[in-house]
Every structure is written in structure tokens, then in C-alpha cells.
């Protein structure tokens, strides 16, 4: 057993004349055993043993989740090269394959660079899409699994078998089966309408894989207008038909902004009731889905970095908190309560309330930061000083 001592924990909002101006905090000691919280109590200012950690009065928050990244795509660590022009997604991923195979750094080195960058930003959970298709076979998945071996006990992860070149277009079904037999834990997909050219057949095969291997689905849908809407409706229908409620994620979902106004409320509510999540990288190019409206309807929303200097984008700093900050600014979530509440989008945990994140039996996954409150942490992007996974230090600024 070990203790995380002298950490500040938010306990309630501070209000005056109806205005919430901050949060009250209390110094606490957190008792940890077997990677879980077994007790928490007021700080006793007792001596710190060699196994214990002194929080020095820093704010304790739940650790960060990176819910959409690509371990196999980042070019971090190689000399700068501008993004090549491409007239279509097919042209882009065709060029990407050539680029990745000719980089100076190995797959493992580039993946390490991305992981270390994100660990320094408080991440202790990754969901990564890994390309799986006939042109690359299982190569990227196997290299990912090999690289992950040295990080055992440092963080948790999920691997999405991702048919980047199209499930139908590249005839990737058999390769997807092999991937799901050999380490991938989620079925991926991309644009069943515009890329595969047959959204019904593509989605049918996606659900066939998911139900056969009893795994969730996370599907990239960039399509707009009618193509996007038709895809969403069929996805919703198949989720219900397959009994896959609470096991399906729409990544990006740009076309959700195009749902007819007279159908939007009912459709968003149906997504929420069916447990279909929406994960976003909060793009700035004007096609961001209505995330705040979706969340208000009860849809589970989570954020991820997605591109971090790869063949698709020269941008990205590997900081999920930057995405959350952007979300709040775009959707005008500026109050103390809104900023604090939004932390759930990158932690998966409620900041306040009856189901707040600090509870006995929960995993001991935390970050420590020199911030007065969670709202300041989000709005000012305060750096993480210490990160713990299952009670063990996985990153320390010192």
C-alpha cells in the first residue's frame, strides 16, 4: 500500500449572489493498494515514507484519455517536410503509404515519440487506430504490439483495426479478421458511402466483424449532407438490430451538423438512447459537428488529437487538453461550471456531483498540476507536473 499525500481536491463550487467564482478545495491523503483507491481522508501532515508521494499541495485531477490517435502515422522525429498536396482521400492514403515506408526513423521510434509526448500531457489511456489492409497486411499492427510491450504498466490502451484504404475498396475483410484474432480489440471503418461506394454493404460487413468477434465499433465518417445522414441512419438501425447499444462510436461525424433542423433533436436523442458515442478532434476548418448540442442531448462525447504531424496534417502537439480548450472556446463554454464539467470529455470522469471521479475502488489514475481548480486547468492549459497510472508514476516533470 502507498499514499499520495497533501493533494488538493475540489469539493464544491463557491458562489456569491448567484455567481460561481471558484471552487473550494481540501488537502487530502489518498490511500492506494493494488492500483486502486482504497481510502481518502483529510491530510494529516504526517511524515512521508519512501514509497509514498508528496503532492506538495498541487491540485489532483483524473488522468487524461487520448480517444483518437494513430500510432502508425506520426512522423515525429524526422526532419521537417511539408504536407504534399492531394486531390482525394485515395490519393492521400496512397502517398502516405509511400512516405511512411521511406522515413528515416523506424516505426518504433516514431511511435515512441508520440507516446512520450502524450504521456507528458497526462495521458494514461490511448485508443489508437492501426491501418489494416492488403497492401500492408498485419505489419503495422504487429509493430504496434511489439512497441507496446515495453510500456507494460505505464498506461492502458485499445487498438482499432482500421481499413484506411476502404473495407470494400481494398477488400480488407480477411485482413480485418486476422487483426481481430491477433491483438486488435475494436472494428474500425472509414466513409462507407464516399470511399467504399456502398454504405449498406460496408456497414453490414463492419457489424458482421464486430458481432463475430464480440468487439465494439469505431468508424470514421467524414461524409456530409445526404451521404452522411444515410450512413448515420443505417448505423443507428444496425446498432439496434445487432444489440450493439453502447458499443458504437462515430469518429469525426462532420455530417451531424447537416441533419435537418426539424429532425435534429429527435435524431440526437435517439443516438444518445442507443448509446452511440461521438469522438472528435475539434477541427478548425468549419466542419466540426455540433458537439455541445449533442452532449446536451445526452450523447457521450470524447476528444482526441488525431493527426500529430503526419501525412495528413503538419499540425498537432499531442496535447488533448488543447483540444478541450478549443472545444470550450468554439462552443462558448466559459463559466466556472461549464469549464469544470467539460473536463469529462478528456477524462471520462465527472468532476463534481454524486458520481464524481474520486471514489473508493476507482483506478488510481491521476495528474497533479499547479492549478487552483479544474476550470483554470482547462481554460489556461496548465501543464501537468506528475502523472500516475494505477498508483505508479508514469510521468514526472522533474
Short mmCIF file of C-alpha atoms in Angstrom, two decimals:
data_model
loop_
_atom_site.label_atom_id
_atom_site.label_comp_id
_atom_site.label_asym_id
_atom_site.label_seq_id
_atom_site.Cartn_x
_atom_site.Cartn_y
_atom_site.Cartn_z
CA UNK A 1 0.00 0.00 0.00
CA UNK A 2 1.14 3.54 -0.70
CA UNK A 3 -0.18 7.05 -0.15
CA UNK A 4 -0.45 10.13 -2.31
CA UNK A 5 -0.33 12.82 0.36
CA UNK A 6 -1.03 16.54 0.61
CA UNK A 7 -3.01 16.92 -2.60
CA UNK A 8 -5.78 19.44 -3.10
CA UNK A 9 -9.15 18.07 -4.14
CA UNK A 10 -12.09 20.19 -5.27
CA UNK A 11 -15.14 19.70 -3.04
CA UNK A 12 -17.78 22.22 -4.15
CA UNK A 13 -18.43 25.40 -6.12
CA UNK A 14 -18.04 28.79 -4.45
CA UNK A 15 -20.91 31.20 -5.11
CA UNK A 16 -21.83 34.77 -4.29
CA UNK A 17 -25.13 36.37 -5.30
CA UNK A 18 -25.73 33.65 -7.85
CA UNK A 19 -22.28 33.93 -9.44
CA UNK A 20 -19.89 30.98 -9.25
CA UNK A 21 -16.42 32.42 -8.78
CA UNK A 22 -14.35 29.34 -7.97
CA UNK A 23 -14.20 26.04 -6.14
CA UNK A 24 -13.43 25.08 -2.58
CA UNK A 25 -10.59 22.62 -2.14
CA UNK A 26 -9.37 20.44 0.68
CA UNK A 27 -5.96 18.94 1.35
CA UNK A 28 -6.25 15.18 1.31
CA UNK A 29 -4.27 11.95 1.51
CA UNK A 30 -5.17 9.21 -0.97
CA UNK A 31 -4.51 5.61 0.02
CA UNK A 32 -3.69 3.26 -2.86
CA UNK A 33 -3.39 -0.52 -3.00
CA UNK A 34 -3.18 -2.85 -5.98
CA UNK A 35 -3.59 0.12 -8.32
CA UNK A 36 -6.89 1.27 -6.84
CA UNK A 37 -8.09 3.89 -4.38
CA UNK A 38 -8.87 2.19 -1.06
CA UNK A 39 -9.44 5.33 1.03
CA UNK A 40 -9.11 9.11 1.05
CA UNK A 41 -9.10 11.39 4.05
CA UNK A 42 -8.08 14.85 5.24
CA UNK A 43 -4.34 15.36 5.04
CA UNK A 44 -2.59 14.53 8.31
CA UNK A 45 0.74 16.21 7.55
CA UNK A 46 2.46 13.02 8.60
CA UNK A 47 5.95 12.01 7.55
CA UNK A 48 6.27 10.66 4.03
CA UNK A 49 7.73 7.18 3.58
CA UNK A 50 9.95 6.22 0.67
CA UNK A 51 7.02 4.55 -1.09
CA UNK A 52 4.65 7.49 -0.64
CA UNK A 53 4.34 10.58 -2.83
CA UNK A 54 4.12 14.12 -1.52
CA UNK A 55 1.75 16.16 -3.67
CA UNK A 56 3.01 19.44 -2.18
CA UNK A 57 -0.45 20.96 -2.26
CA UNK A 58 -0.95 20.53 -6.01
CA UNK A 59 -4.41 20.02 -7.49
CA UNK A 60 -5.38 16.39 -8.04
CA UNK A 61 -7.42 15.58 -11.15
CA UNK A 62 -8.27 12.38 -13.05
CA UNK A 63 -5.78 11.48 -15.75
CA UNK A 64 -6.32 12.23 -19.44
CA UNK A 65 -7.61 9.86 -22.12
CA UNK A 66 -6.45 10.11 -25.73
CA UNK A 67 -9.51 8.74 -27.51
CA UNK A 68 -8.43 9.12 -31.13
CA UNK A 69 -4.85 8.80 -32.33
CA UNK A 70 -2.82 6.87 -34.90
CA UNK A 71 0.35 5.25 -33.51
CA UNK A 72 1.34 4.18 -37.01
CA UNK A 73 1.03 7.50 -38.85
CA UNK A 74 3.04 10.11 -36.95
CA UNK A 75 6.30 11.38 -38.43
CA UNK A 76 7.52 12.89 -35.15
CA UNK A 77 11.30 12.96 -35.04
CA UNK A 78 12.01 13.08 -38.76
CA UNK A 79 13.24 16.25 -40.47
CA UNK A 80 10.55 18.73 -41.42
CA UNK A 81 8.72 18.06 -44.65
CA UNK A 82 5.63 19.97 -45.80
CA UNK A 83 2.43 18.06 -46.48
CA UNK A 84 2.10 17.00 -50.10
CA UNK A 85 -0.99 18.11 -51.99
CA UNK A 86 -3.70 15.52 -52.69
CA UNK A 87 -6.92 15.79 -54.67
CA UNK A 88 -8.73 12.98 -52.87
CA UNK A 89 -8.59 10.75 -49.81
CA UNK A 90 -7.44 7.91 -52.08
CA UNK A 91 -4.56 9.99 -53.40
CA UNK A 92 -3.70 10.97 -49.82
CA UNK A 93 -3.51 7.48 -48.36
CA UNK A 94 -1.71 6.15 -51.43
CA UNK A 95 1.00 8.77 -50.98
CA UNK A 96 1.04 8.20 -47.21
CA UNK A 97 1.97 4.55 -47.63
CA UNK A 98 4.97 5.54 -49.75
CA UNK A 99 6.00 8.26 -47.31
CA UNK A 100 5.83 6.05 -44.22
CA UNK A 101 7.80 3.25 -45.79
CA UNK A 102 10.64 5.64 -46.67
CA UNK A 103 11.08 7.58 -43.42
CA UNK A 104 14.50 7.71 -41.76
CA UNK A 105 13.14 6.77 -38.32
CA UNK A 106 11.74 3.32 -37.60
CA UNK A 107 8.10 2.69 -36.78
CA UNK A 108 9.01 2.02 -33.13
CA UNK A 109 10.97 5.27 -32.78
CA UNK A 110 8.17 7.39 -34.24
CA UNK A 111 5.55 5.66 -32.10
CA UNK A 112 7.72 6.19 -29.01
CA UNK A 113 7.96 9.89 -29.79
CA UNK A 114 4.19 10.21 -29.94
CA UNK A 115 3.58 8.20 -26.78
CA UNK A 116 6.17 10.12 -24.75
CA UNK A 117 4.72 13.42 -25.94
CA UNK A 118 1.25 12.43 -24.80
CA UNK A 119 2.40 10.89 -21.51
CA UNK A 120 3.93 14.26 -20.66
CA UNK A 121 0.48 15.78 -21.12
CA UNK A 122 -1.16 13.49 -18.57
CA UNK A 123 -2.41 10.69 -20.83
CA UNK A 124 -2.74 7.22 -19.29
CA UNK A 125 -5.15 5.76 -21.85
CA UNK A 126 -4.87 5.57 -25.63
CA UNK A 127 -7.33 4.49 -28.30
CA UNK A 128 -5.27 4.13 -31.47
CA UNK A 129 -6.41 3.23 -34.96
CA UNK A 130 -3.94 0.98 -36.78
CA UNK A 131 -4.03 0.57 -40.56
CA UNK A 132 -5.03 -2.91 -41.69
CA UNK A 133 -5.49 -3.66 -45.39
CA UNK A 134 -4.00 -5.97 -48.07
CA UNK A 135 -1.23 -3.56 -49.07
CA UNK A 136 0.24 -3.52 -45.55
CA UNK A 137 -1.27 -6.68 -44.08
CA UNK A 138 -0.66 -7.06 -40.34
CA UNK A 139 2.71 -5.26 -40.39
CA UNK A 140 1.68 -2.08 -38.57
CA UNK A 141 -0.40 -3.95 -36.00
CA UNK A 142 2.43 -6.31 -35.15
CA UNK A 143 4.93 -3.45 -34.87
CA UNK A 144 2.49 -1.63 -32.59
CA UNK A 145 2.08 -4.65 -30.32
CA UNK A 146 5.85 -5.14 -30.14
CA UNK A 147 6.39 -1.48 -29.23
CA UNK A 148 3.73 -1.60 -26.55
CA UNK A 149 5.47 -4.41 -24.68
CA UNK A 150 7.97 -2.04 -23.08
CA UNK A 151 5.17 0.19 -21.79
CA UNK A 152 3.51 -2.51 -19.72
CA UNK A 153 2.19 -0.94 -16.53
CA UNK A 154 2.57 2.60 -17.87
CA UNK A 155 -0.84 3.11 -19.47
CA UNK A 156 -3.87 1.30 -20.86
CA UNK A 157 -4.90 1.16 -24.50
CA UNK A 158 -7.33 -0.08 -27.16
CA UNK A 159 -6.33 -0.87 -30.74
CA UNK A 160 -8.74 -0.30 -33.60
CA UNK A 161 -8.30 -2.40 -36.76
CA UNK A 162 -8.61 0.41 -39.29
CA UNK A 163 -9.21 -0.30 -43.01
CA UNK A 164 -7.79 3.07 -44.09
CA UNK A 165 -7.92 2.15 -47.78
CA UNK A 166 -11.59 1.17 -47.55
CA UNK A 167 -13.13 -2.03 -46.21
CA UNK A 168 -14.73 -2.75 -49.58
CA UNK A 169 -12.45 -0.68 -51.80
CA UNK A 170 -9.29 -2.51 -50.69
CA UNK A 171 -11.02 -5.82 -49.99
CA UNK A 172 -9.79 -5.68 -46.39
CA UNK A 173 -12.33 -8.01 -44.75
CA UNK A 174 -9.98 -11.01 -44.38
CA UNK A 175 -7.12 -8.85 -43.08
CA UNK A 176 -9.53 -7.31 -40.56
CA UNK A 177 -10.45 -10.81 -39.34
CA UNK A 178 -6.80 -11.67 -38.83
CA UNK A 179 -6.18 -8.41 -36.96
CA UNK A 180 -9.09 -9.09 -34.60
CA UNK A 181 -7.66 -12.53 -33.91
CA UNK A 182 -4.21 -11.12 -33.17
CA UNK A 183 -4.46 -8.09 -30.88
CA UNK A 184 -6.90 -5.56 -32.30
CA UNK A 185 -9.83 -5.02 -29.94
CA UNK A 186 -12.17 -2.75 -31.95
CA UNK A 187 -13.52 -2.82 -35.52
CA UNK A 188 -12.80 0.38 -37.44
CA UNK A 189 -14.07 1.77 -40.70
CA UNK A 190 -13.98 4.85 -42.88
CA UNK A 191 -16.60 6.57 -45.05
CA UNK A 192 -18.80 3.65 -46.13
CA UNK A 193 -20.56 5.90 -48.64
CA UNK A 194 -17.93 8.00 -50.39
CA UNK A 195 -14.91 5.68 -50.05
CA UNK A 196 -16.47 2.22 -50.22
CA UNK A 197 -19.26 3.35 -52.53
CA UNK A 198 -21.89 1.22 -50.78
CA UNK A 199 -22.66 2.29 -47.23
CA UNK A 200 -25.15 -0.54 -46.62
CA UNK A 201 -22.78 -3.33 -47.63
CA UNK A 202 -19.83 -1.70 -45.90
CA UNK A 203 -21.68 -1.23 -42.62
CA UNK A 204 -23.12 -4.74 -42.84
CA UNK A 205 -19.59 -6.19 -43.06
CA UNK A 206 -18.44 -3.93 -40.22
CA UNK A 207 -21.17 -5.21 -37.91
CA UNK A 208 -20.55 -8.76 -39.11
CA UNK A 209 -16.96 -8.47 -37.89
CA UNK A 210 -17.98 -6.81 -34.63
CA UNK A 211 -20.59 -9.41 -33.72
CA UNK A 212 -18.40 -12.32 -34.79
CA UNK A 213 -15.53 -11.22 -32.56
CA UNK A 214 -17.71 -9.56 -29.89
CA UNK A 215 -15.92 -6.21 -30.07
CA UNK A 216 -17.01 -2.55 -30.29
CA UNK A 217 -17.05 -0.40 -33.44
CA UNK A 218 -15.33 2.95 -34.06
CA UNK A 219 -15.94 4.27 -37.56
CA UNK A 220 -14.61 7.40 -39.26
CA UNK A 221 -17.44 9.22 -41.02
CA UNK A 222 -16.42 12.42 -42.78
CA UNK A 223 -19.27 12.44 -45.30
CA UNK A 224 -21.59 15.43 -45.33
CA UNK A 225 -25.22 16.11 -46.22
CA UNK A 226 -27.32 13.20 -47.56
CA UNK A 227 -24.44 10.71 -47.76
CA UNK A 228 -23.59 11.35 -44.13
CA UNK A 229 -27.21 11.27 -42.98
CA UNK A 230 -27.93 7.99 -44.78
CA UNK A 231 -24.83 6.45 -43.21
CA UNK A 232 -25.80 7.62 -39.70
CA UNK A 233 -29.34 6.25 -40.06
CA UNK A 234 -28.13 2.85 -41.24
CA UNK A 235 -25.52 2.79 -38.47
CA UNK A 236 -28.26 3.51 -35.95
CA UNK A 237 -30.51 0.80 -37.40
CA UNK A 238 -27.77 -1.84 -37.38
CA UNK A 239 -26.73 -0.91 -33.84
CA UNK A 240 -30.24 -1.68 -32.60
CA UNK A 241 -30.65 -4.75 -34.77
CA UNK A 242 -27.33 -6.21 -33.60
CA UNK A 243 -27.84 -5.38 -29.93
CA UNK A 244 -24.69 -3.25 -30.10
CA UNK A 245 -26.01 -0.42 -27.93
CA UNK A 246 -23.24 1.44 -26.04
CA UNK A 247 -20.62 -0.22 -28.24
CA UNK A 248 -20.53 2.04 -31.30
CA UNK A 249 -18.55 5.24 -31.87
CA UNK A 250 -18.76 7.75 -34.69
CA UNK A 251 -15.39 9.43 -35.18
CA UNK A 252 -15.50 12.93 -36.70
CA UNK A 253 -19.16 12.82 -37.76
CA UNK A 254 -18.98 16.06 -39.72
CA UNK A 255 -22.36 15.38 -41.33
CA UNK A 256 -24.10 15.56 -37.96
CA UNK A 257 -24.14 19.32 -38.50
CA UNK A 258 -26.24 18.76 -41.64
CA UNK A 259 -29.13 16.89 -40.00
CA UNK A 260 -32.38 18.69 -40.97
CA UNK A 261 -33.45 21.09 -38.21
CA UNK A 262 -36.86 19.50 -37.83
CA UNK A 263 -35.24 16.08 -37.25
CA UNK A 264 -32.13 17.08 -35.30
CA UNK A 265 -33.48 16.93 -31.74
CA UNK A 266 -35.16 13.56 -32.24
CA UNK A 267 -32.14 12.11 -34.05
CA UNK A 268 -29.62 13.28 -31.44
CA UNK A 269 -31.84 11.91 -28.67
CA UNK A 270 -32.01 8.58 -30.48
CA UNK A 271 -28.22 8.49 -30.75
CA UNK A 272 -28.00 9.08 -27.00
CA UNK A 273 -30.61 6.45 -26.15
CA UNK A 274 -28.83 3.92 -28.35
CA UNK A 275 -25.50 4.71 -26.71
CA UNK A 276 -23.73 5.78 -29.89
CA UNK A 277 -20.77 8.00 -28.96
CA UNK A 278 -19.17 10.78 -30.98
CA UNK A 279 -15.42 11.34 -30.78
CA UNK A 280 -13.88 14.49 -32.22
CA UNK A 281 -10.54 16.16 -32.76
CA UNK A 282 -12.31 19.56 -32.71
CA UNK A 283 -11.19 20.72 -36.16
CA UNK A 284 -10.96 24.40 -37.04
CA UNK A 285 -11.93 24.04 -40.70
CA UNK A 286 -15.61 24.77 -40.26
CA UNK A 287 -16.93 21.20 -40.35
CA UNK A 288 -16.93 20.49 -36.64
CA UNK A 289 -20.07 18.59 -35.57
CA UNK A 290 -22.40 20.30 -33.04
CA UNK A 291 -20.62 18.75 -30.06
CA UNK A 292 -22.19 20.89 -27.35
CA UNK A 293 -25.68 20.27 -28.75
CA UNK A 294 -25.00 16.54 -28.99
CA UNK A 295 -23.75 16.46 -25.43
CA UNK A 296 -26.78 18.37 -24.21
CA UNK A 297 -28.93 15.69 -25.86
CA UNK A 298 -27.10 13.07 -23.81
CA UNK A 299 -24.67 11.77 -26.43
CA UNK A 300 -21.33 10.63 -24.99
CA UNK A 301 -18.62 12.94 -26.38
CA UNK A 302 -14.88 12.40 -26.12
CA UNK A 303 -11.87 14.12 -27.67
CA UNK A 304 -8.60 13.05 -29.23
CA UNK A 305 -5.65 14.59 -31.03
CA UNK A 306 -5.93 12.52 -34.24
CA UNK A 307 -3.18 13.91 -36.51
CA UNK A 308 0.14 14.81 -34.88
CA UNK A 309 2.49 15.75 -37.72
CA UNK A 310 1.74 13.08 -40.29
CA UNK A 311 0.97 12.82 -43.99
CA UNK A 312 -2.43 14.39 -43.39
CA UNK A 313 -1.54 17.44 -41.32
CA UNK A 314 1.59 19.40 -40.34
CA UNK A 315 -0.06 20.40 -37.05
CA UNK A 316 -0.78 18.75 -33.71
CA UNK A 317 1.09 18.94 -30.43
CA UNK A 318 -0.08 15.75 -28.74
CA UNK A 319 -1.95 17.67 -26.05
CA UNK A 320 -5.55 16.54 -25.62
CA UNK A 321 -6.09 19.45 -23.23
CA UNK A 322 -5.54 21.79 -26.19
CA UNK A 323 -8.49 20.11 -27.93
CA UNK A 324 -10.66 20.58 -24.84
CA UNK A 325 -9.66 24.22 -24.58
CA UNK A 326 -10.60 24.68 -28.24
CA UNK A 327 -13.95 22.94 -27.70
CA UNK A 328 -14.86 25.31 -24.89
CA UNK A 329 -13.87 28.39 -26.85
CA UNK A 330 -15.74 27.35 -30.00
CA UNK A 331 -18.92 26.44 -28.15
CA UNK A 332 -18.70 29.37 -25.71
CA UNK A 333 -18.41 27.23 -22.59
CA UNK A 334 -16.89 29.94 -20.41
CA UNK A 335 -18.40 29.71 -16.92
CA UNK A 336 -16.75 28.03 -13.95
CA UNK A 337 -19.27 25.19 -14.06
CA UNK A 338 -19.08 24.69 -17.82
CA UNK A 339 -15.28 24.57 -17.86
CA UNK A 340 -15.13 22.19 -14.90
CA UNK A 341 -17.86 19.97 -16.32
CA UNK A 342 -16.15 19.79 -19.72
CA UNK A 343 -13.14 18.02 -18.21
CA UNK A 344 -15.21 14.85 -18.53
CA UNK A 345 -14.65 14.97 -22.31
CA UNK A 346 -10.95 14.15 -21.85
CA UNK A 347 -11.07 12.14 -18.62
CA UNK A 348 -14.29 10.15 -18.94
CA UNK A 349 -14.98 11.09 -15.30
CA UNK A 350 -17.44 13.53 -13.74
CA UNK A 351 -15.68 16.39 -11.98
CA UNK A 352 -18.46 17.12 -9.47
CA UNK A 353 -21.72 15.58 -8.27
CA UNK A 354 -22.85 12.28 -6.83
CA UNK A 355 -20.84 10.32 -9.40
CA UNK A 356 -17.70 12.43 -9.13
CA UNK A 357 -14.45 10.74 -10.07
CA UNK A 358 -12.80 10.37 -6.63
CA UNK A 359 -14.23 7.22 -5.11
CA UNK A 360 -13.07 4.08 -3.33
CA UNK A 361 -12.42 1.25 -5.77
CA UNK A 362 -11.64 3.50 -8.72
CA UNK A 363 -8.32 3.10 -10.57
CA UNK A 364 -5.57 5.29 -9.11
CA UNK A 365 -5.02 7.24 -12.34
CA UNK A 366 -4.26 10.90 -11.59
CA UNK A 367 -2.48 14.04 -12.68
CA UNK A 368 -1.07 16.74 -10.43
CA UNK A 369 -0.98 20.33 -11.61
CA UNK A 370 -0.21 23.81 -10.25
CA UNK A 371 -3.76 24.99 -10.91
CA UNK A 372 -6.26 26.49 -8.48
CA UNK A 373 -9.16 24.49 -9.94
CA UNK A 374 -10.22 22.28 -12.83
CA UNK A 375 -11.73 25.25 -14.67
CA UNK A 376 -8.38 27.05 -14.68
CA UNK A 377 -6.63 23.84 -15.73
CA UNK A 378 -8.91 23.65 -18.78
CA UNK A 379 -9.07 27.35 -19.69
CA UNK A 380 -5.41 28.19 -19.16
CA UNK A 381 -4.00 24.81 -20.26
CA UNK A 382 -1.94 24.48 -17.09
CA UNK A 383 0.87 21.91 -17.56
CA UNK A 384 0.84 18.52 -15.86
CA UNK A 385 3.64 18.08 -13.33
CA UNK A 386 3.08 14.47 -12.34
CA UNK A 387 1.02 11.65 -13.80
CA UNK A 388 0.15 8.36 -12.15
CA UNK A 389 -1.24 5.17 -13.66
CA UNK A 390 -2.55 2.59 -11.19
CA UNK A 391 -0.74 4.45 -8.46
CA UNK A 392 2.66 4.39 -10.17
CA UNK A 393 4.39 7.45 -11.61
CA UNK A 394 4.27 7.33 -15.40
CA UNK A 395 5.46 10.90 -15.97
CA UNK A 396 7.24 13.45 -13.79
CA UNK A 397 8.18 16.93 -14.92
CA UNK A 398 11.22 16.81 -12.66
#
